[in-house]
Short mmCIF file of C-alpha atoms in Angstrom, two decimals:
data_model
loop_
_atom_site.label_atom_id
_atom_site.label_comp_id
_atom_site.label_asym_id
_atom_site.label_seq_id
_atom_site.Cartn_x
_atom_site.Cartn_y
_atom_site.Cartn_z
CA MET A 1 22.44 22.42 -9.22
CA LYS A 2 21.39 23.15 -5.54
CA SER A 3 19.79 26.48 -6.32
CA GLU A 4 17.24 24.71 -8.65
CA TYR A 5 15.90 22.91 -5.49
CA SER A 6 15.30 25.84 -3.17
CA ASP A 7 12.16 26.30 -1.39
CA ALA A 8 11.38 29.77 -2.82
CA PRO A 9 7.99 30.08 -4.64
CA SER A 10 8.41 28.14 -8.07
CA PRO A 11 8.51 29.78 -11.35
CA TYR A 12 7.93 26.24 -13.03
CA ASP A 13 4.17 26.28 -13.30
CA VAL A 14 1.77 28.99 -14.55
CA HIS A 15 -0.95 28.23 -12.18
CA GLU A 16 -1.84 30.59 -9.67
CA ALA A 17 0.00 29.85 -6.29
CA ALA A 18 -2.70 29.33 -3.58
CA ILE A 19 -3.24 26.88 -0.81
CA PRO A 20 -5.93 24.39 -1.78
CA ARG A 21 -9.38 25.36 -0.37
CA GLY A 22 -13.04 24.43 -0.84
CA TRP A 23 -14.68 21.07 -1.47
CA SER A 24 -12.37 20.38 -4.43
CA ALA A 25 -9.39 20.36 -2.36
CA TRP A 26 -10.78 17.34 -0.65
CA PHE A 27 -13.01 15.62 -3.19
CA GLY A 28 -11.35 16.50 -6.48
CA GLY A 29 -13.13 17.40 -9.68
CA PRO A 30 -12.56 19.88 -12.63
CA ARG A 31 -12.41 22.89 -10.26
CA VAL A 32 -9.29 21.61 -8.62
CA ARG A 33 -6.59 24.57 -8.34
CA ILE A 34 -3.29 23.24 -8.99
CA GLY A 35 -0.40 24.88 -7.14
CA PRO A 36 3.08 25.55 -8.28
CA ARG A 37 5.93 23.07 -8.52
CA ILE A 38 8.33 22.59 -5.70
CA ALA A 39 11.28 22.01 -8.14
CA PRO A 40 11.95 21.59 -11.89
CA GLN A 41 11.36 18.29 -13.51
CA ILE A 42 13.76 15.59 -12.57
CA VAL A 43 12.10 12.77 -14.81
CA PRO A 44 11.22 14.41 -18.06
CA ALA A 45 8.64 12.30 -19.61
CA SER A 46 9.92 12.80 -23.34
CA GLU A 47 12.87 14.44 -24.88
CA ASP A 48 10.42 17.25 -25.97
CA MET A 49 9.83 17.97 -22.39
CA ARG A 50 13.61 17.81 -21.55
CA ASP A 51 14.12 20.53 -24.27
CA SER A 52 11.51 22.61 -22.78
CA ASN A 53 13.70 23.14 -19.72
CA SER A 54 10.87 22.20 -17.43
CA GLU A 55 8.91 25.30 -18.12
CA LEU A 56 5.57 23.49 -19.14
CA SER A 57 2.78 23.83 -16.76
CA SER A 58 1.26 20.72 -15.07
CA ASP A 59 -1.93 20.77 -17.43
CA ALA A 60 0.68 21.01 -20.38
CA ILE A 61 2.78 18.20 -19.21
CA LEU A 62 -0.27 15.86 -18.63
CA ASN A 63 -1.77 16.73 -22.26
CA LYS A 64 1.66 16.07 -23.75
CA GLN A 65 1.74 12.71 -22.22
CA LEU A 66 -1.74 11.92 -23.64
CA GLU A 67 -0.95 12.99 -27.26
CA GLU A 68 2.44 11.08 -27.21
CA GLU A 69 0.45 7.81 -26.16
CA ALA A 70 -2.37 8.35 -28.75
CA GLY A 71 -0.88 6.11 -31.45
CA ASN A 72 0.91 3.66 -29.24
CA ALA A 73 -0.12 -0.04 -29.19
CA ILE A 74 0.40 -0.08 -25.21
CA GLN A 75 -1.18 2.98 -23.70
CA TYR A 76 -0.70 3.53 -20.00
CA ARG A 77 -2.84 6.84 -18.98
CA THR A 78 -6.10 5.08 -19.61
CA CYS A 79 -7.63 4.69 -16.08
CA SER A 80 -10.83 6.19 -15.03
CA TRP A 81 -11.33 6.98 -11.48
CA GLN A 82 -13.87 4.05 -11.39
CA LYS A 83 -10.96 1.86 -12.58
CA THR A 84 -8.47 3.35 -10.03
CA ALA A 85 -11.09 2.55 -7.17
CA ALA A 86 -11.08 -1.00 -8.35
CA LEU A 87 -7.44 -1.03 -7.90
CA LEU A 88 -7.82 0.52 -4.44
CA PHE A 89 -10.44 -1.84 -3.40
CA SER A 90 -8.35 -4.89 -4.63
CA GLU A 91 -5.37 -3.56 -2.64
CA TYR A 92 -6.91 -2.71 0.59
CA ILE A 93 -9.81 -5.21 0.80
CA CYS A 94 -7.26 -8.03 1.30
CA LEU A 95 -6.39 -11.06 3.57
CA ALA A 96 -4.89 -8.86 6.18
CA ILE A 97 -8.70 -8.06 7.08
CA MET A 98 -8.43 -11.37 8.77
CA SER A 99 -5.65 -10.06 11.16
CA PHE A 100 -7.99 -7.47 12.89
CA PRO A 101 -9.87 -9.83 15.04
CA TRP A 102 -6.48 -10.93 16.66
CA SER A 103 -5.39 -7.16 16.84
CA TYR A 104 -8.68 -6.37 18.74
CA SER A 105 -8.12 -9.31 21.11
CA VAL A 106 -4.80 -7.86 22.06
CA LEU A 107 -5.72 -4.15 22.05
CA GLY A 108 -9.11 -4.61 23.53
CA LEU A 109 -12.27 -3.93 21.42
CA VAL A 110 -12.76 -0.18 22.18
CA PRO A 111 -9.10 0.83 21.63
CA GLY A 112 -9.02 -1.55 18.46
CA LEU A 113 -11.86 0.33 16.86
CA ILE A 114 -10.76 3.70 17.69
CA LEU A 115 -7.29 3.02 16.28
CA THR A 116 -8.89 1.54 13.15
CA VAL A 117 -10.90 4.92 12.39
CA VAL A 118 -8.08 7.08 13.23
CA GLN A 119 -5.56 5.15 11.17
CA ALA A 120 -8.07 5.26 8.28
CA LEU A 121 -8.33 9.11 8.45
CA ILE A 122 -4.67 9.55 8.66
CA VAL A 123 -4.09 7.48 5.64
CA LEU A 124 -7.01 9.44 3.78
CA TYR A 125 -5.53 12.72 4.60
CA THR A 126 -1.83 11.91 3.53
CA SER A 127 -3.10 10.31 0.43
CA ILE A 128 -4.99 13.56 -0.32
CA VAL A 129 -1.52 15.28 0.21
CA LEU A 130 0.17 12.66 -1.92
CA TRP A 131 -2.53 13.39 -4.75
CA GLU A 132 -2.01 17.10 -4.53
CA PHE A 133 1.89 16.35 -5.05
CA CYS A 134 1.20 14.39 -8.12
CA LEU A 135 -1.14 17.08 -9.60
CA ARG A 136 1.72 19.56 -9.25
CA HIS A 137 4.27 17.10 -10.93
CA PRO A 138 2.34 14.92 -13.42
CA GLU A 139 5.73 13.49 -14.83
CA VAL A 140 6.19 11.52 -11.33
CA ARG A 141 5.95 7.71 -12.15
CA ASP A 142 6.24 6.39 -8.73
CA VAL A 143 7.07 7.12 -5.06
CA CYS A 144 10.92 7.04 -5.86
CA ASP A 145 10.57 10.17 -8.05
CA ILE A 146 8.62 11.68 -5.46
CA GLY A 147 11.41 10.73 -2.71
CA GLN A 148 14.13 12.72 -4.74
CA MET A 149 12.12 15.61 -5.35
CA LEU A 150 11.17 15.94 -1.55
CA PHE A 151 14.73 15.82 -0.48
CA TRP A 152 15.75 18.78 -2.70
CA GLY A 153 16.69 16.69 -5.76
CA GLN A 154 19.37 14.68 -4.06
CA LYS A 155 20.27 11.47 -5.92
CA TRP A 156 20.80 9.65 -2.71
CA ALA A 157 17.27 10.26 -1.80
CA TRP A 158 16.15 8.55 -4.98
CA TYR A 159 18.20 5.52 -4.48
CA PHE A 160 17.37 5.28 -0.69
CA THR A 161 13.55 5.28 -1.90
CA ALA A 162 14.11 2.89 -4.76
CA VAL A 163 15.67 0.22 -2.30
CA MET A 164 12.74 0.69 0.10
CA PHE A 165 10.20 0.63 -2.60
CA ILE A 166 11.48 -2.59 -4.03
CA LEU A 167 11.95 -4.38 -0.59
CA ASN A 168 8.46 -3.32 0.47
CA ASN A 169 6.63 -4.66 -2.63
CA THR A 170 8.87 -7.90 -2.58
CA PHE A 171 7.98 -8.49 1.23
CA ILE A 172 4.42 -8.29 0.28
CA GLN A 173 4.78 -10.52 -2.59
CA GLY A 174 6.44 -12.93 0.01
CA LEU A 175 3.58 -12.48 2.24
CA HIS A 176 1.31 -13.76 -0.38
CA VAL A 177 3.42 -16.74 -1.30
CA LEU A 178 3.25 -17.47 2.48
CA VAL A 179 -0.44 -17.16 2.55
CA GLY A 180 -0.82 -19.29 -0.59
CA ALA A 181 1.30 -22.10 0.79
CA LYS A 182 -0.76 -21.82 4.13
CA TYR A 183 -3.91 -22.04 1.99
CA LEU A 184 -2.88 -25.29 0.08
CA ASN A 185 -1.79 -26.86 3.34
CA THR A 186 -4.88 -26.10 5.03
CA MET A 187 -6.85 -27.70 2.24
CA VAL A 188 -4.67 -31.07 2.01
CA GLY A 189 -3.91 -31.60 5.70
CA PRO A 190 -0.54 -32.12 7.20
CA ASP A 191 -0.12 -35.77 5.80
CA ALA A 192 -0.48 -35.36 2.02
CA SER A 193 2.71 -37.33 1.26
CA ILE A 194 4.14 -34.37 -0.71
CA SER A 195 7.91 -33.97 -0.51
CA CYS A 196 8.83 -30.88 1.57
CA GLN A 197 5.26 -29.90 1.56
CA THR A 198 5.32 -26.23 2.54
CA VAL A 199 8.28 -25.13 0.38
CA SER A 200 6.68 -27.07 -2.51
CA PHE A 201 3.51 -25.30 -2.24
CA GLY A 202 5.30 -22.03 -1.89
CA ALA A 203 7.07 -22.63 -5.12
CA ILE A 204 3.74 -23.51 -6.92
CA VAL A 205 2.23 -20.23 -5.68
CA ALA A 206 5.00 -18.32 -6.69
CA VAL A 207 4.73 -19.71 -10.39
CA ILE A 208 1.21 -19.12 -10.59
CA CYS A 209 1.71 -15.45 -9.43
CA TRP A 210 4.49 -14.74 -11.85
CA VAL A 211 2.21 -16.03 -14.75
CA SER A 212 -0.69 -13.83 -13.55
CA SER A 213 1.85 -10.80 -13.34
CA LEU A 214 2.36 -10.41 -16.97
CA PRO A 215 -0.27 -8.00 -18.10
CA ARG A 216 1.72 -4.72 -18.29
CA THR A 217 -1.18 -1.98 -17.63
CA PHE A 218 -3.09 -1.23 -14.67
CA SER A 219 -6.08 -0.61 -16.71
CA MET A 220 -6.17 -4.48 -17.47
CA LEU A 221 -5.26 -5.41 -14.02
CA SER A 222 -8.22 -3.28 -12.70
CA LYS A 223 -10.60 -5.94 -14.08
CA LEU A 224 -8.89 -8.51 -12.36
CA GLY A 225 -8.97 -6.23 -9.11
CA THR A 226 -12.62 -5.76 -9.08
CA ALA A 227 -13.23 -9.81 -9.15
CA SER A 228 -10.52 -10.11 -6.44
CA ALA A 229 -12.11 -7.64 -4.11
CA ALA A 230 -15.55 -9.10 -4.65
CA PHE A 231 -14.27 -12.53 -3.75
CA THR A 232 -12.22 -11.24 -0.65
CA PHE A 233 -15.50 -9.34 0.53
CA VAL A 234 -17.37 -12.66 0.18
CA SER A 235 -14.79 -14.48 1.99
CA VAL A 236 -14.70 -12.23 5.21
CA ILE A 237 -18.30 -11.95 5.30
CA LEU A 238 -18.69 -15.73 5.18
CA ALA A 239 -15.81 -16.18 7.95
CA THR A 240 -17.85 -13.59 9.99
CA ILE A 241 -21.09 -15.34 9.49
CA PHE A 242 -19.65 -18.70 10.23
CA ALA A 243 -17.99 -17.37 13.43
CA GLY A 244 -21.36 -16.50 14.69
CA VAL A 245 -23.32 -19.66 13.75
CA GLU A 246 -21.07 -22.40 14.71
CA ASP A 247 -21.39 -24.03 18.14
CA HIS A 248 -18.17 -22.92 19.37
CA PRO A 249 -14.59 -21.71 18.07
CA ALA A 250 -12.04 -24.28 16.79
CA GLY A 251 -10.02 -25.56 19.81
CA PHE A 252 -12.77 -25.06 22.24
CA ASN A 253 -12.44 -26.81 25.43
CA ALA A 254 -14.20 -26.88 28.79
CA GLU A 255 -11.20 -25.79 30.80
CA ASP A 256 -10.62 -22.44 28.92
CA GLY A 257 -14.41 -21.89 28.75
CA ASN A 258 -16.47 -19.70 26.55
CA PRO A 259 -15.00 -16.99 24.59
CA ILE A 260 -13.80 -14.11 26.52
CA VAL A 261 -14.25 -10.59 25.08
CA THR A 262 -12.63 -7.52 26.53
CA ALA A 263 -13.19 -3.80 25.95
CA VAL A 264 -9.63 -2.93 26.89
CA PRO A 265 -6.34 -4.78 26.91
CA VAL A 266 -6.08 -7.48 29.48
CA LEU A 267 -3.33 -6.69 32.22
CA SER A 268 -0.88 -9.40 30.88
CA THR A 269 -0.67 -7.46 27.47
CA THR A 270 3.08 -6.41 26.83
CA PHE A 271 4.29 -3.37 24.92
CA VAL A 272 5.76 -5.57 22.21
CA SER A 273 2.44 -7.51 21.63
CA GLY A 274 0.26 -4.35 21.77
CA LEU A 275 2.37 -2.49 19.32
CA GLY A 276 2.57 -5.47 17.11
CA ALA A 277 -1.25 -5.60 17.07
CA PHE A 278 -1.38 -1.87 16.17
CA LEU A 279 1.24 -2.32 13.37
CA ASN A 280 -0.86 -5.13 11.81
CA ILE A 281 -3.90 -2.58 11.69
CA SER A 282 -1.55 0.23 10.22
CA TYR A 283 -0.22 -2.20 7.47
CA THR A 284 -3.94 -3.05 6.31
CA PHE A 285 -4.46 0.72 5.75
CA ILE A 286 -1.24 2.04 4.61
CA GLY A 287 -0.84 1.66 0.90
CA GLN A 288 0.35 5.07 -0.32
CA ILE A 289 3.44 3.60 -1.93
CA THR A 290 1.34 2.34 -5.05
CA LEU A 291 -0.69 5.52 -5.22
CA PRO A 292 1.74 7.48 -7.44
CA SER A 293 1.72 4.70 -9.81
CA PHE A 294 -2.00 4.60 -9.88
CA ILE A 295 -2.33 8.30 -10.42
CA ALA A 296 0.25 8.11 -13.20
CA GLU A 297 -1.96 6.06 -15.28
CA MET A 298 -5.21 8.03 -14.68
CA ARG A 299 -6.55 10.01 -17.75
CA GLU A 300 -7.86 12.63 -15.26
CA PRO A 301 -5.73 12.73 -12.14
CA ARG A 302 -8.12 15.41 -10.76
CA ASP A 303 -10.61 12.69 -10.17
CA PHE A 304 -8.53 10.55 -7.89
CA PRO A 305 -10.15 11.46 -4.54
CA LYS A 306 -13.41 10.09 -5.71
CA ALA A 307 -11.79 6.63 -5.66
CA LEU A 308 -10.12 7.37 -2.48
CA TRP A 309 -13.11 8.41 -0.60
CA ALA A 310 -15.25 5.43 -1.79
CA CYS A 311 -12.42 2.92 -0.75
CA THR A 312 -11.82 4.58 2.77
CA ILE A 313 -15.65 4.55 3.65
CA LEU A 314 -15.71 0.97 2.70
CA GLU A 315 -12.63 0.03 4.55
CA ILE A 316 -13.75 1.52 7.73
CA ILE A 317 -17.10 -0.32 7.72
CA VAL A 318 -15.69 -3.65 6.53
CA PHE A 319 -12.48 -3.76 8.75
CA SER A 320 -14.42 -2.67 11.95
CA VAL A 321 -17.58 -5.03 11.42
CA VAL A 322 -15.47 -8.10 10.28
CA GLY A 323 -12.87 -7.47 13.16
CA ALA A 324 -15.45 -6.56 15.96
CA VAL A 325 -18.06 -9.51 15.12
CA THR A 326 -15.38 -12.17 14.52
CA TYR A 327 -13.73 -11.35 17.76
CA ALA A 328 -17.04 -11.16 19.76
CA PHE A 329 -17.69 -14.81 18.79
CA VAL A 330 -14.16 -16.24 18.90
CA GLY A 331 -12.74 -14.49 21.96
CA ASN A 332 -9.24 -14.07 23.39
CA GLN A 333 -8.59 -17.75 24.07
CA TYR A 334 -9.36 -19.14 20.57
CA MET A 335 -8.14 -16.54 18.43
CA THR A 336 -5.67 -17.13 15.47
CA SER A 337 -4.22 -15.03 12.71
CA PRO A 338 -5.62 -14.95 10.02
CA ALA A 339 -8.85 -15.59 11.83
CA PHE A 340 -9.93 -18.46 9.38
CA GLY A 341 -8.10 -20.68 11.81
CA SER A 342 -10.56 -19.95 14.72
CA LEU A 343 -13.21 -21.62 12.41
CA MET A 344 -14.48 -25.25 12.47
CA PRO A 345 -12.69 -27.14 9.63
CA LEU A 346 -15.40 -26.96 7.14
CA TYR A 347 -16.44 -23.38 7.66
CA LYS A 348 -12.68 -22.73 7.59
CA LYS A 349 -12.02 -24.25 4.27
CA VAL A 350 -15.13 -22.71 2.59
CA ALA A 351 -14.44 -19.16 3.72
CA PHE A 352 -10.53 -19.31 2.98
CA SER A 353 -11.21 -20.78 -0.56
CA PHE A 354 -13.02 -17.44 -1.42
CA MET A 355 -9.71 -15.66 -0.67
CA ILE A 356 -7.73 -17.61 -3.57
CA PRO A 357 -8.15 -14.57 -6.09
CA THR A 358 -6.76 -11.99 -3.61
CA ILE A 359 -3.94 -14.34 -2.64
CA ILE A 360 -2.92 -14.26 -6.10
CA PHE A 361 -3.85 -10.70 -7.44
CA LEU A 362 -2.43 -8.70 -4.54
CA GLY A 363 0.91 -9.98 -4.97
CA VAL A 364 0.48 -9.65 -8.58
CA LEU A 365 -0.32 -5.91 -8.24
CA TYR A 366 2.83 -5.07 -6.11
CA ALA A 367 4.95 -7.13 -8.65
CA SER A 368 3.64 -5.09 -11.47
CA VAL A 369 4.43 -1.83 -9.66
CA SER A 370 7.90 -3.08 -9.01
CA ALA A 371 8.42 -4.15 -12.69
CA ARG A 372 7.10 -1.02 -14.00
CA PHE A 373 9.51 0.87 -11.97
CA ILE A 374 12.44 -0.96 -13.23
CA PHE A 375 11.07 -1.58 -16.84
CA PHE A 376 10.35 2.13 -17.37
CA ARG A 377 13.87 3.08 -16.56
CA ILE A 378 15.19 0.38 -18.84
CA PHE A 379 13.18 1.31 -21.80
CA GLN A 380 12.46 5.16 -21.15
CA ASN A 381 11.77 6.88 -24.68
CA SER A 382 12.20 3.33 -26.32
CA ARG A 383 9.54 1.69 -28.66
CA HIS A 384 10.02 -1.36 -26.32
CA LYS A 385 7.98 0.58 -23.57
CA SER A 386 5.03 1.22 -25.87
CA GLU A 387 5.11 -1.41 -28.52
CA HIS A 388 4.85 -5.06 -28.32
CA THR A 389 8.41 -6.24 -28.94
CA VAL A 390 10.12 -9.61 -28.07
CA VAL A 391 12.73 -7.52 -26.27
CA GLY A 392 10.01 -5.62 -24.25
CA TRP A 393 8.18 -8.72 -23.34
CA ALA A 394 11.12 -10.79 -22.38
CA THR A 395 12.64 -8.09 -20.17
CA TRP A 396 9.34 -7.66 -18.44
CA ALA A 397 8.93 -11.33 -17.88
CA LEU A 398 12.34 -11.52 -16.50
CA ILE A 399 12.01 -8.66 -14.07
CA LEU A 400 8.81 -10.23 -12.69
CA LEU A 401 10.52 -13.48 -12.50
CA VAL A 402 13.38 -12.34 -10.25
CA THR A 403 10.98 -10.46 -8.01
CA TRP A 404 8.93 -13.73 -7.37
CA ILE A 405 12.08 -15.83 -6.71
CA LEU A 406 12.95 -13.26 -4.08
CA ALA A 407 9.40 -13.39 -2.70
CA PHE A 408 9.53 -17.06 -2.45
CA VAL A 409 13.01 -16.80 -0.39
CA ILE A 410 11.31 -14.15 2.07
CA ALA A 411 8.26 -16.33 2.36
CA ASN A 412 10.30 -19.09 3.63
CA SER A 413 12.67 -17.26 5.73
CA ILE A 414 10.03 -15.48 7.83
CA PRO A 415 7.33 -18.25 7.79
CA PHE A 416 4.58 -16.47 10.23
CA PHE A 417 1.86 -14.20 9.20
CA ASN A 418 1.57 -11.61 12.13
CA SER A 419 5.12 -10.78 12.62
CA LEU A 420 5.84 -10.34 8.87
CA LEU A 421 3.00 -7.95 8.87
CA ALA A 422 4.34 -5.94 11.86
CA LEU A 423 8.06 -5.87 10.47
CA MET A 424 6.83 -4.61 7.02
CA SER A 425 4.68 -2.09 8.61
CA SER A 426 7.48 -0.58 10.89
CA LEU A 427 10.25 -0.86 8.16
CA PHE A 428 8.37 0.68 5.16
CA ASP A 429 5.16 2.25 6.43
CA SER A 430 7.26 4.65 8.47
CA PHE A 431 8.49 6.22 5.35
CA PHE A 432 5.68 5.70 2.80
CA GLY A 433 2.95 6.08 5.07
CA PHE A 434 3.97 8.90 7.19
CA ILE A 435 7.44 10.70 6.80
CA PHE A 436 7.16 11.37 3.21
CA TRP A 437 3.84 12.95 3.32
CA GLY A 438 4.43 15.02 6.05
CA VAL A 439 7.61 16.47 4.36
CA ALA A 440 5.54 16.89 0.97
CA TYR A 441 3.14 19.06 2.97
CA PHE A 442 5.59 21.53 4.27
CA ARG A 443 7.42 21.68 0.86
CA MET A 444 4.18 22.44 -0.89
CA ARG A 445 3.24 25.03 1.53
CA LYS A 446 6.64 26.75 1.17
CA ALA A 447 6.06 26.74 -2.56
CA ASP A 448 2.73 28.18 -2.05
CA GLY A 449 4.40 31.10 -0.13
CA ALA A 450 2.60 30.30 3.27
CA VAL A 451 4.22 27.79 5.53
CA ALA A 452 1.95 26.59 8.22
CA LEU A 453 2.74 27.93 11.83
CA LEU A 454 4.84 30.79 10.14
CA ARG A 455 2.74 32.76 7.70
CA ASP A 456 -0.59 31.01 7.46
CA ARG A 457 -2.01 32.03 10.81
CA THR A 458 -5.46 30.55 10.19
CA PHE A 459 -6.89 27.73 12.40
CA ARG A 460 -6.48 25.32 9.31
CA GLY A 461 -3.01 26.44 8.84
CA TRP A 462 -2.15 26.01 12.73
CA PHE A 463 -4.03 22.57 12.71
CA GLU A 464 -2.57 21.12 9.50
CA GLY A 465 1.05 22.28 10.44
CA ILE A 466 0.86 20.63 13.89
CA LEU A 467 -0.96 17.54 12.35
CA ASN A 468 1.93 17.01 9.77
CA ILE A 469 4.64 17.29 12.44
CA ILE A 470 2.81 14.71 14.41
CA ILE A 471 2.57 12.54 11.27
CA ILE A 472 6.35 12.85 10.81
CA LEU A 473 7.06 12.12 14.39
CA THR A 474 4.63 8.85 14.14
CA GLY A 475 6.76 7.71 11.15
CA ILE A 476 10.13 8.17 13.15
CA PHE A 477 8.19 6.26 15.94
CA PHE A 478 7.31 3.36 13.66
CA LEU A 479 10.68 3.14 12.28
CA THR A 480 12.56 2.97 15.45
CA VAL A 481 10.39 1.73 18.41
CA GLY A 482 7.97 -0.22 15.84
CA THR A 483 10.94 -2.10 14.27
CA TYR A 484 12.41 -2.98 17.59
CA ALA A 485 9.04 -4.35 18.75
CA SER A 486 8.65 -6.25 15.59
CA VAL A 487 12.03 -7.80 15.78
CA GLN A 488 11.64 -8.81 19.36
CA GLY A 489 8.15 -10.27 18.59
CA ILE A 490 9.83 -12.58 15.95
CA LEU A 491 12.52 -13.60 18.29
CA ASP A 492 10.06 -14.27 21.03
CA GLU A 493 7.99 -16.52 18.61
CA PHE A 494 11.25 -18.52 17.83
CA ALA A 495 12.30 -18.80 21.51
CA LEU A 496 8.68 -20.13 22.44
CA GLY A 497 8.56 -22.41 19.54
CA THR A 498 5.24 -21.20 18.48
CA VAL A 499 6.33 -21.04 14.76
CA GLY A 500 8.09 -23.18 12.43
CA SER A 501 11.82 -22.68 11.22
CA ALA A 502 12.98 -21.23 8.12
CA PHE A 503 12.46 -23.30 4.96
CA GLN A 504 10.39 -25.79 6.88
CA CYS A 505 8.82 -28.71 5.05
CA ALA A 506 6.17 -29.40 7.72
CA SER A 507 2.70 -28.13 6.97
CA ASN A 508 1.90 -24.55 7.87
CA GLY A 509 -1.83 -25.01 7.57
CA ILE A 510 -4.21 -23.29 9.95
#
């Protein structure tokens, strides 16, 4: 009923209603104060909780979940903050880092670095808002549950979020199929005598990723994620070093001269290309869509900010250094994306090869998030969810197979790296990176009884209120103007003939 989703201070949580203050509000820990719910439960974690009429506190719901899992063969709330940090590292320390040198070449070095830091801080802030929301509603399993709660329990909001959620994850899987085929083509060269080479390599990568997706808990995947992040770090550092030690970038010629590095955008930079470069940066940072799923598998969700801060600090350092140094040695004339293509052949193959674990794992991570979303709804309160059964494992494998088939189709339909990143950023990051969390902030402050700009007249109240309005407007800008720029960029690339066609057989190696 509509009255159940009003903005009045909520009776559904026994915690004291208070705006989060102090260090714990930013860094987590046992002293975190959990505010009231914004609405009753829409996704009861068990029949017992449904019978309780949503009157359990957040702590009680969490403890109930842990008790119910205690005797299960497959347990989900098992991640420590260190394991969650490994998942975050593996999600953010990814191939898209190698698009930063190209973005800096378009935006100019100074604006590029400033936007890198600003975007990192915005994502950190909105992720903390998301974490606070998940603490108040520990039964939330993914961003789709949050979408329904944010928009007053409306079922259309859940379905809309679910479609965007699955599309976002499948597009990311498709990106990794594309890059996997690009890697194999780079290694074997364009004349490998393989039938329909790029499509064949894409199919091979999709099958490998499907098999690698089969583990069902994030605790298990976090171990693979640690290795993935380590290999990616080695890859980008090697690429940066190679860019500095090689005599000249790949494609160098006397007519174009030595690499040119600009502090600001060149005069010929168009709005479409500039916004596309910024969207590339945004895509790499914005990953909040997976965070509710990660938090839902933490044994102590209060510790999540520790993982978040560790990852953000590392992101800013790695992204800025790799992007700036590689750009400084490659310059505007010889830049490719990913930047591996700007290295001489031997260096390129060595650095790119260290990216193999990430090419596979990050797509696997998003496939697992999508599969969990579907699987948990099919087998909610069923033994197939928490026990090793033939039906459970067969369904899990089939869901994953369908997502990888769709990813294979996407990878071959939009076969170019930069434009795919920009399109994904504008379509999905607008909601999952900005709009949702601005709305979540105001819904929670309303439940606390102190809406910023109205009752909370402190500097922080005014500042955060204005900041979250800007965050919502930024999301709308991404969705409208950003999508236009991304689509126009794709059309321009087709028109100029700088990219291959859909389902092309020719090599797409760099």
